[in-house]
């Protein structure tokens, strides 16, 4: 069953078309990532899907309801973690949860707050005002809060923007756990390639308001080409022994190395070692190259998705928050 269905969605700000007729589906229980550089139209799409913005044209069905005709039904079934912090900094973590739970009329609220604050490892800090929380703790609180009313679909707009690597890895663990334990559908936007690759079952690459490619990370990388294994053998003639159907192509390089084209280097390497052992071939050196999502973006657009440093992103977030006020 489909959790999200989008058809020819267009969103204009005045004359400027930020989203230019995109179509895609997200399956139930799937982690789906929108990957693209700043300004690609990711946040705008999330705002339309979460009913905060009306589309200019096109259709979006979220959790079985039309975002324009049935916004209240959509809102009841989704959770959102925005890019800009939205918790009340003067209140404690517990109070933030309590208010949100009451707004949504959550039953067994206290039990759920305890379970969720424990889930994001904030229970021991529950009575501390949020203004004393680190960026990572705030984001964890926002995730816990977004889960209080047990949404079917969770929207995460740049969930780890500006966070340190350790905190990012932590948040990835929570996201995986939500999918695995609750079969929750998760829609996330990111401009971090590793985030899309680590988390997403499927990825849509967005640029200038359009989806330019869609698929699993593996499928997208195939757009660039095969994985490549470079070998140095004790004797180049031994190469004739290395024949197998997982080797798609083979070339001697002028520097004495051998280049093998394979579908998947991670799967091919153990088989290659086995083959070499069986046929008595001595491998002196192995390196391999797998196309990255950055290679895919470069291949499709001629540009790189820039991975800005944390501080630049925080500065951008503050500017955006001010603009939206
Ligand atoms: P980011 O990661 O920076 O949020 P994004 O991919 O989410 O990037 P959007 O925030 O959706 O991109 O912005 C898409 C385009 O629409 C950008 O060119 C942006 O400047 C423009 N835009 C966004 N909000 C508005 C607005 N309220 N009015 C006018 N233009 C806007």
Tab-separated table of C-alpha atoms and ligand atoms in Angstrom:
chain	number	residue	atom	x	y	z
A	1	UNK	CA	0.000	0.000	0.000
A	2	UNK	CA	1.115	3.547	-0.706
A	3	UNK	CA	1.714	5.962	2.162
A	4	UNK	CA	2.285	8.976	-0.063
A	5	UNK	CA	1.217	9.570	-3.671
A	6	UNK	CA	2.276	12.720	-5.470
A	7	UNK	CA	1.293	13.643	-9.022
A	8	UNK	CA	2.567	16.625	-10.974
A	9	UNK	CA	2.991	18.744	-7.883
A	10	UNK	CA	3.795	22.390	-8.540
A	11	UNK	CA	4.471	25.097	-5.962
A	12	UNK	CA	5.086	28.684	-6.964
A	13	UNK	CA	6.136	31.595	-4.748
A	14	UNK	CA	4.831	34.516	-6.829
A	15	UNK	CA	6.315	33.922	-10.279
A	16	UNK	CA	9.069	31.659	-8.979
A	17	UNK	CA	8.442	27.944	-9.440
A	18	UNK	CA	10.158	26.234	-6.476
A	19	UNK	CA	8.652	22.790	-7.236
A	20	UNK	CA	8.191	22.063	-10.925
A	21	UNK	CA	5.692	19.250	-11.397
A	22	UNK	CA	7.129	16.342	-9.408
A	23	UNK	CA	5.574	12.866	-9.152
A	24	UNK	CA	6.554	10.042	-6.822
A	25	UNK	CA	5.145	7.391	-4.457
A	26	UNK	CA	6.291	6.263	-1.037
A	27	UNK	CA	5.370	2.755	0.115
A	28	UNK	CA	4.116	2.020	3.591
A	29	UNK	CA	6.941	1.190	6.010
A	30	UNK	CA	9.587	2.629	3.713
A	31	UNK	CA	12.278	5.189	4.491
A	32	UNK	CA	12.222	7.556	1.533
A	33	UNK	CA	14.800	10.331	1.180
A	34	UNK	CA	14.735	13.512	-0.832
A	35	UNK	CA	18.384	14.281	-1.543
A	36	UNK	CA	19.416	17.564	-3.063
A	37	UNK	CA	21.424	20.733	-2.589
A	38	UNK	CA	20.152	23.780	-0.720
A	39	UNK	CA	17.317	25.456	-2.563
A	40	UNK	CA	16.339	22.329	-4.542
A	41	UNK	CA	12.739	22.532	-3.280
A	42	UNK	CA	12.859	19.830	-0.590
A	43	UNK	CA	11.463	21.875	2.285
A	44	UNK	CA	8.778	23.341	0.047
A	45	UNK	CA	7.661	19.805	-0.877
A	46	UNK	CA	7.586	18.761	2.805
A	47	UNK	CA	5.531	21.843	3.644
A	48	UNK	CA	2.991	20.948	0.959
A	49	UNK	CA	2.816	17.291	2.060
A	50	UNK	CA	2.338	18.313	5.685
A	51	UNK	CA	-0.424	20.809	4.723
A	52	UNK	CA	1.521	23.919	5.778
A	53	UNK	CA	1.541	25.217	2.206
A	54	UNK	CA	-1.101	24.789	-0.495
A	55	UNK	CA	0.182	23.430	-3.796
A	56	UNK	CA	-0.206	25.667	-6.842
A	57	UNK	CA	-1.332	22.625	-8.842
A	58	UNK	CA	-1.097	18.859	-8.849
A	59	UNK	CA	-2.210	16.295	-6.326
A	60	UNK	CA	-0.789	14.853	-3.101
A	61	UNK	CA	-2.345	12.058	-1.066
A	62	UNK	CA	-0.786	11.497	2.354
A	63	UNK	CA	-1.875	8.575	4.565
A	64	UNK	CA	-4.892	8.153	2.295
A	65	UNK	CA	-6.060	11.783	2.433
A	66	UNK	CA	-5.809	14.662	-0.002
A	67	UNK	CA	-3.619	17.446	1.424
A	68	UNK	CA	-5.877	20.185	0.034
A	69	UNK	CA	-9.329	18.688	0.665
A	70	UNK	CA	-8.647	16.838	3.935
A	71	UNK	CA	-5.821	18.664	5.715
A	72	UNK	CA	-7.060	17.855	9.240
A	73	UNK	CA	-7.117	14.101	8.526
A	74	UNK	CA	-3.604	14.337	7.112
A	75	UNK	CA	-2.365	16.240	10.175
A	76	UNK	CA	-3.764	13.653	12.562
A	77	UNK	CA	-1.822	10.881	10.842
A	78	UNK	CA	1.574	12.511	10.459
A	79	UNK	CA	4.415	13.664	12.686
A	80	UNK	CA	6.815	16.409	11.670
A	81	UNK	CA	10.300	17.428	12.722
A	82	UNK	CA	11.078	20.750	11.096
A	83	UNK	CA	14.449	22.032	10.043
A	84	UNK	CA	14.068	25.060	12.319
A	85	UNK	CA	13.840	24.254	16.044
A	86	UNK	CA	10.222	24.376	17.203
A	87	UNK	CA	10.356	23.289	20.849
A	88	UNK	CA	9.713	25.905	23.531
A	89	UNK	CA	13.128	26.663	24.980
A	90	UNK	CA	11.788	28.119	28.232
A	91	UNK	CA	9.894	24.928	29.108
A	92	UNK	CA	11.349	21.643	30.295
A	93	UNK	CA	11.517	18.609	28.022
A	94	UNK	CA	8.636	17.045	29.936
A	95	UNK	CA	6.461	20.167	29.664
A	96	UNK	CA	7.073	20.351	25.922
A	97	UNK	CA	5.904	16.760	25.558
A	98	UNK	CA	2.908	17.309	27.834
A	99	UNK	CA	1.621	20.328	25.899
A	100	UNK	CA	1.975	18.607	22.548
A	101	UNK	CA	0.250	15.485	23.877
A	102	UNK	CA	-2.671	17.505	25.248
A	103	UNK	CA	-3.086	19.411	21.966
A	104	UNK	CA	-3.388	16.075	20.175
A	105	UNK	CA	-5.582	14.525	22.894
A	106	UNK	CA	-3.130	11.639	23.373
A	107	UNK	CA	-4.388	8.872	25.675
A	108	UNK	CA	-2.158	7.374	28.393
A	109	UNK	CA	-0.038	10.472	27.913
A	110	UNK	CA	2.292	10.095	30.904
A	111	UNK	CA	3.234	6.526	30.028
A	112	UNK	CA	3.892	7.491	26.432
A	113	UNK	CA	6.014	10.498	27.417
A	114	UNK	CA	8.139	8.292	29.650
A	115	UNK	CA	8.548	5.632	26.971
A	116	UNK	CA	9.496	8.151	24.290
A	117	UNK	CA	11.861	10.222	26.423
A	118	UNK	CA	13.573	6.974	27.358
A	119	UNK	CA	13.668	5.978	23.682
A	120	UNK	CA	15.631	9.145	22.793
A	121	UNK	CA	17.683	8.876	26.014
A	122	UNK	CA	16.419	12.110	27.532
A	123	UNK	CA	14.433	10.753	30.484
A	124	UNK	CA	17.068	11.775	33.020
A	125	UNK	CA	16.965	15.334	31.641
A	126	UNK	CA	13.181	15.590	31.566
A	127	UNK	CA	12.955	18.408	34.117
A	128	UNK	CA	15.646	20.549	32.561
A	129	UNK	CA	14.618	23.630	30.556
A	130	UNK	CA	15.277	23.050	26.878
A	131	UNK	CA	17.404	26.210	26.638
A	132	UNK	CA	20.156	24.250	28.399
A	133	UNK	CA	20.001	21.395	25.855
A	134	UNK	CA	22.610	20.888	23.127
A	135	UNK	CA	21.466	20.987	19.491
A	136	UNK	CA	21.450	17.190	19.384
A	137	UNK	CA	19.348	16.900	22.561
A	138	UNK	CA	16.830	19.380	21.153
A	139	UNK	CA	16.544	17.409	17.931
A	140	UNK	CA	16.032	14.195	19.921
A	141	UNK	CA	13.297	15.889	21.923
A	142	UNK	CA	11.631	17.030	18.707
A	143	UNK	CA	11.713	13.463	17.406
A	144	UNK	CA	10.186	12.134	20.654
A	145	UNK	CA	7.497	14.814	20.547
A	146	UNK	CA	6.630	14.093	16.919
A	147	UNK	CA	5.969	10.441	17.856
A	148	UNK	CA	3.601	11.116	20.776
A	149	UNK	CA	0.380	10.777	18.795
A	150	UNK	CA	1.702	7.632	17.069
A	151	UNK	CA	1.792	8.980	13.524
A	152	UNK	CA	1.625	6.675	10.514
A	153	UNK	CA	4.115	8.788	8.609
A	154	UNK	CA	6.967	10.825	10.021
A	155	UNK	CA	8.407	13.779	8.095
A	156	UNK	CA	11.956	14.778	8.974
A	157	UNK	CA	13.320	17.898	7.272
A	158	UNK	CA	17.138	17.702	7.395
A	159	UNK	CA	17.089	15.745	10.687
A	160	UNK	CA	20.813	15.995	11.388
A	161	UNK	CA	21.678	19.380	9.936
A	162	UNK	CA	24.443	21.093	11.905
A	163	UNK	CA	24.959	18.144	14.298
A	164	UNK	CA	28.274	16.450	15.085
A	165	UNK	CA	28.973	13.008	13.548
A	166	UNK	CA	28.335	11.089	16.770
A	167	UNK	CA	24.936	12.702	17.349
A	168	UNK	CA	24.027	12.167	13.704
A	169	UNK	CA	24.775	8.443	14.024
A	170	UNK	CA	22.595	8.361	17.150
A	171	UNK	CA	19.669	9.964	15.332
A	172	UNK	CA	20.086	7.516	12.460
A	173	UNK	CA	19.718	4.685	15.010
A	174	UNK	CA	16.414	6.150	16.260
A	175	UNK	CA	15.134	6.495	12.699
A	176	UNK	CA	16.000	2.870	11.915
A	177	UNK	CA	14.370	1.727	15.154
A	178	UNK	CA	11.146	3.588	14.322
A	179	UNK	CA	10.945	1.813	10.996
A	180	UNK	CA	11.839	-1.608	12.364
A	181	UNK	CA	9.834	-1.575	15.568
A	182	UNK	CA	6.760	0.320	14.378
A	183	UNK	CA	6.827	-0.189	10.611
A	184	UNK	CA	6.565	3.575	10.347
A	185	UNK	CA	6.833	5.297	6.985
A	186	UNK	CA	9.551	7.917	7.102
A	187	UNK	CA	10.014	10.739	4.610
A	188	UNK	CA	13.216	12.651	5.100
A	189	UNK	CA	15.005	15.406	3.289
A	190	UNK	CA	18.748	15.757	3.370
A	191	UNK	CA	21.647	17.242	1.512
A	192	UNK	CA	24.007	14.738	3.169
A	193	UNK	CA	24.739	11.869	0.818
A	194	UNK	CA	25.854	9.538	3.593
A	195	UNK	CA	22.557	10.120	5.385
A	196	UNK	CA	20.498	9.177	2.339
A	197	UNK	CA	22.695	6.167	1.688
A	198	UNK	CA	22.749	4.932	5.288
A	199	UNK	CA	19.051	5.296	5.940
A	200	UNK	CA	16.904	5.308	2.874
A	201	UNK	CA	15.271	2.347	1.166
A	202	UNK	CA	14.734	4.627	-1.826
A	203	UNK	CA	16.094	8.027	-2.754
A	204	UNK	CA	14.758	10.755	-5.029
A	205	UNK	CA	17.457	13.177	-6.138
A	206	UNK	CA	16.054	16.673	-6.434
A	207	UNK	CA	17.582	19.671	-8.162
A	208	UNK	CA	16.072	23.024	-9.167
A	209	UNK	CA	12.547	21.897	-8.264
A	210	UNK	CA	12.637	18.639	-10.224
A	211	UNK	CA	13.254	14.996	-9.414
A	212	UNK	CA	16.155	14.082	-11.657
A	213	UNK	CA	16.567	10.432	-10.580
A	214	UNK	CA	14.912	7.960	-8.249
A	215	UNK	CA	15.766	4.498	-6.931
A	216	UNK	CA	17.725	2.604	-4.311
A	217	UNK	CA	21.257	3.865	-3.650
A	218	UNK	CA	22.551	0.877	-5.628
A	219	UNK	CA	20.274	1.594	-8.595
A	220	UNK	CA	21.279	5.247	-8.636
A	221	UNK	CA	24.957	4.395	-8.567
A	222	UNK	CA	24.464	2.115	-11.552
A	223	UNK	CA	23.595	5.252	-13.550
A	224	UNK	CA	27.255	6.183	-13.313
A	225	UNK	CA	28.688	2.767	-14.059
A	226	UNK	CA	29.863	-0.485	-12.583
A	227	UNK	CA	31.926	-0.976	-9.464
A	228	UNK	CA	35.579	-1.349	-10.340
A	229	UNK	CA	38.205	-3.611	-8.759
A	230	UNK	CA	41.898	-2.975	-9.418
A	231	UNK	CA	44.229	-5.950	-8.992
A	232	UNK	CA	47.935	-6.511	-9.068
A	233	UNK	CA	48.808	-10.148	-9.684
A	234	UNK	CA	52.179	-11.820	-9.256
A	235	UNK	CA	52.104	-12.690	-12.956
A	236	UNK	CA	49.778	-10.924	-15.358
A	237	UNK	CA	49.253	-14.131	-17.331
A	238	UNK	CA	47.476	-15.560	-14.294
A	239	UNK	CA	44.565	-13.365	-15.261
A	240	UNK	CA	43.267	-16.035	-17.655
A	241	UNK	CA	42.433	-18.132	-14.588
A	242	UNK	CA	40.152	-15.430	-13.226
A	243	UNK	CA	37.098	-16.094	-15.356
A	244	UNK	CA	33.673	-15.968	-13.767
A	245	UNK	CA	30.264	-14.618	-14.659
A	246	UNK	CA	30.417	-11.955	-11.921
A	247	UNK	CA	33.327	-10.313	-13.802
A	248	UNK	CA	31.615	-8.145	-16.417
A	249	UNK	CA	34.705	-6.682	-18.003
A	250	UNK	CA	38.455	-6.901	-17.711
A	251	UNK	CA	41.287	-4.665	-18.881
A	252	UNK	CA	45.072	-4.555	-18.485
A	253	UNK	CA	46.230	-1.098	-17.481
A	254	UNK	CA	49.574	0.397	-18.579
A	255	UNK	CA	50.761	0.556	-14.955
A	256	UNK	CA	50.556	-3.223	-14.643
A	257	UNK	CA	47.273	-3.311	-12.786
A	258	UNK	CA	44.189	-5.127	-13.981
A	259	UNK	CA	40.824	-3.457	-13.966
A	260	UNK	CA	37.750	-5.617	-13.416
A	261	UNK	CA	34.204	-4.318	-13.863
A	262	UNK	CA	31.710	-5.942	-11.479
A	263	UNK	CA	28.117	-5.230	-10.450
A	264	UNK	CA	28.835	-5.090	-6.741
A	265	UNK	CA	32.387	-4.942	-5.396
A	266	UNK	CA	31.347	-5.960	-1.874
A	267	UNK	CA	29.876	-9.210	-3.206
A	268	UNK	CA	32.511	-9.775	-5.887
A	269	UNK	CA	35.610	-9.435	-3.693
A	270	UNK	CA	35.118	-12.569	-1.532
A	271	UNK	CA	34.245	-14.570	-4.652
A	272	UNK	CA	37.342	-13.259	-6.372
A	273	UNK	CA	39.579	-14.269	-3.456
A	274	UNK	CA	37.997	-17.709	-3.484
A	275	UNK	CA	38.561	-18.069	-7.215
A	276	UNK	CA	42.183	-16.944	-6.870
A	277	UNK	CA	42.765	-19.469	-4.078
A	278	UNK	CA	41.203	-22.326	-6.061
A	279	UNK	CA	43.314	-21.579	-9.135
A	280	UNK	CA	46.534	-20.781	-7.273
A	281	UNK	CA	46.616	-17.149	-8.446
A	282	UNK	CA	48.561	-14.791	-6.157
A	283	UNK	CA	46.918	-11.394	-5.661
A	284	UNK	CA	49.495	-8.849	-4.502
A	285	UNK	CA	47.280	-5.797	-4.235
A	286	UNK	CA	43.556	-4.999	-4.378
A	287	UNK	CA	41.770	-1.675	-4.406
A	288	UNK	CA	38.248	-0.925	-5.517
A	289	UNK	CA	36.079	2.015	-6.420
A	290	UNK	CA	32.333	2.174	-5.977
A	291	UNK	CA	30.501	5.158	-7.434
A	292	UNK	CA	29.154	7.433	-4.706
A	293	UNK	CA	25.893	9.368	-4.712
A	294	UNK	CA	28.065	12.425	-5.242
A	295	UNK	CA	29.318	10.836	-8.478
A	296	UNK	CA	25.658	10.285	-9.412
A	297	UNK	CA	24.745	13.930	-8.779
A	298	UNK	CA	27.821	15.077	-10.674
A	299	UNK	CA	26.964	12.734	-13.551
A	300	UNK	CA	23.385	14.048	-13.740
A	301	UNK	CA	23.977	17.766	-13.210
A	302	UNK	CA	27.645	18.493	-13.811
A	303	UNK	CA	27.810	19.902	-10.251
A	304	UNK	CA	28.502	18.467	-6.808
A	305	UNK	CA	26.074	18.471	-3.890
A	306	UNK	CA	28.096	20.636	-1.581
A	307	UNK	CA	28.381	19.266	1.935
A	308	UNK	CA	28.582	22.502	3.838
A	309	UNK	CA	30.198	22.477	7.244
A	310	UNK	CA	28.009	22.448	10.329
A	311	UNK	CA	28.537	26.079	11.195
A	312	UNK	CA	27.559	27.344	7.775
A	313	UNK	CA	24.365	25.335	8.056
A	314	UNK	CA	23.520	26.618	11.491
A	315	UNK	CA	24.003	30.181	10.243
A	316	UNK	CA	21.712	29.391	7.307
A	317	UNK	CA	19.081	27.901	9.595
A	318	UNK	CA	19.074	30.997	11.789
A	319	UNK	CA	18.709	33.231	8.730
A	320	UNK	CA	15.848	31.123	7.390
A	321	UNK	CA	14.108	31.089	10.757
A	322	UNK	CA	14.308	34.888	10.836
A	323	UNK	CA	12.961	35.151	7.285
A	324	UNK	CA	10.000	32.942	8.120
A	325	UNK	CA	9.039	34.900	11.217
B	1	LIG	P1	17.108	24.058	2.008
B	1	LIG	O1	17.856	22.846	2.391
B	1	LIG	O2	17.943	25.295	1.902
B	1	LIG	O3	15.842	24.278	2.790
B	1	LIG	P2	15.399	23.139	-0.025
B	1	LIG	O4	15.765	22.136	-1.047
B	1	LIG	O5	14.588	22.668	1.107
B	1	LIG	O6	16.696	23.826	0.508
B	1	LIG	P3	13.387	25.137	-0.363
B	1	LIG	O7	13.568	25.721	0.999
B	1	LIG	O8	12.179	24.335	-0.639
B	1	LIG	O9	14.673	24.311	-0.787
B	1	LIG	O10	13.476	26.326	-1.415
B	1	LIG	C1	13.308	26.133	-2.831
B	1	LIG	C2	13.415	27.462	-3.531
B	1	LIG	O11	12.295	28.271	-3.190
B	1	LIG	C3	14.647	28.263	-3.133
B	1	LIG	O12	15.134	28.907	-4.290
B	1	LIG	C4	14.132	29.263	-2.136
B	1	LIG	O13	14.898	30.446	-2.162
B	1	LIG	C5	12.711	29.495	-2.633
B	1	LIG	N1	11.799	29.828	-1.513
B	1	LIG	C6	11.600	29.092	-0.411
B	1	LIG	N2	10.673	29.679	0.390
B	1	LIG	C7	10.277	30.819	-0.239
B	1	LIG	C8	9.333	31.859	0.061
B	1	LIG	N3	8.607	31.838	1.173
B	1	LIG	N4	9.227	32.855	-0.824
B	1	LIG	C9	9.953	32.887	-1.964
B	1	LIG	N5	10.843	31.935	-2.322
B	1	LIG	C10	11.016	30.909	-1.474
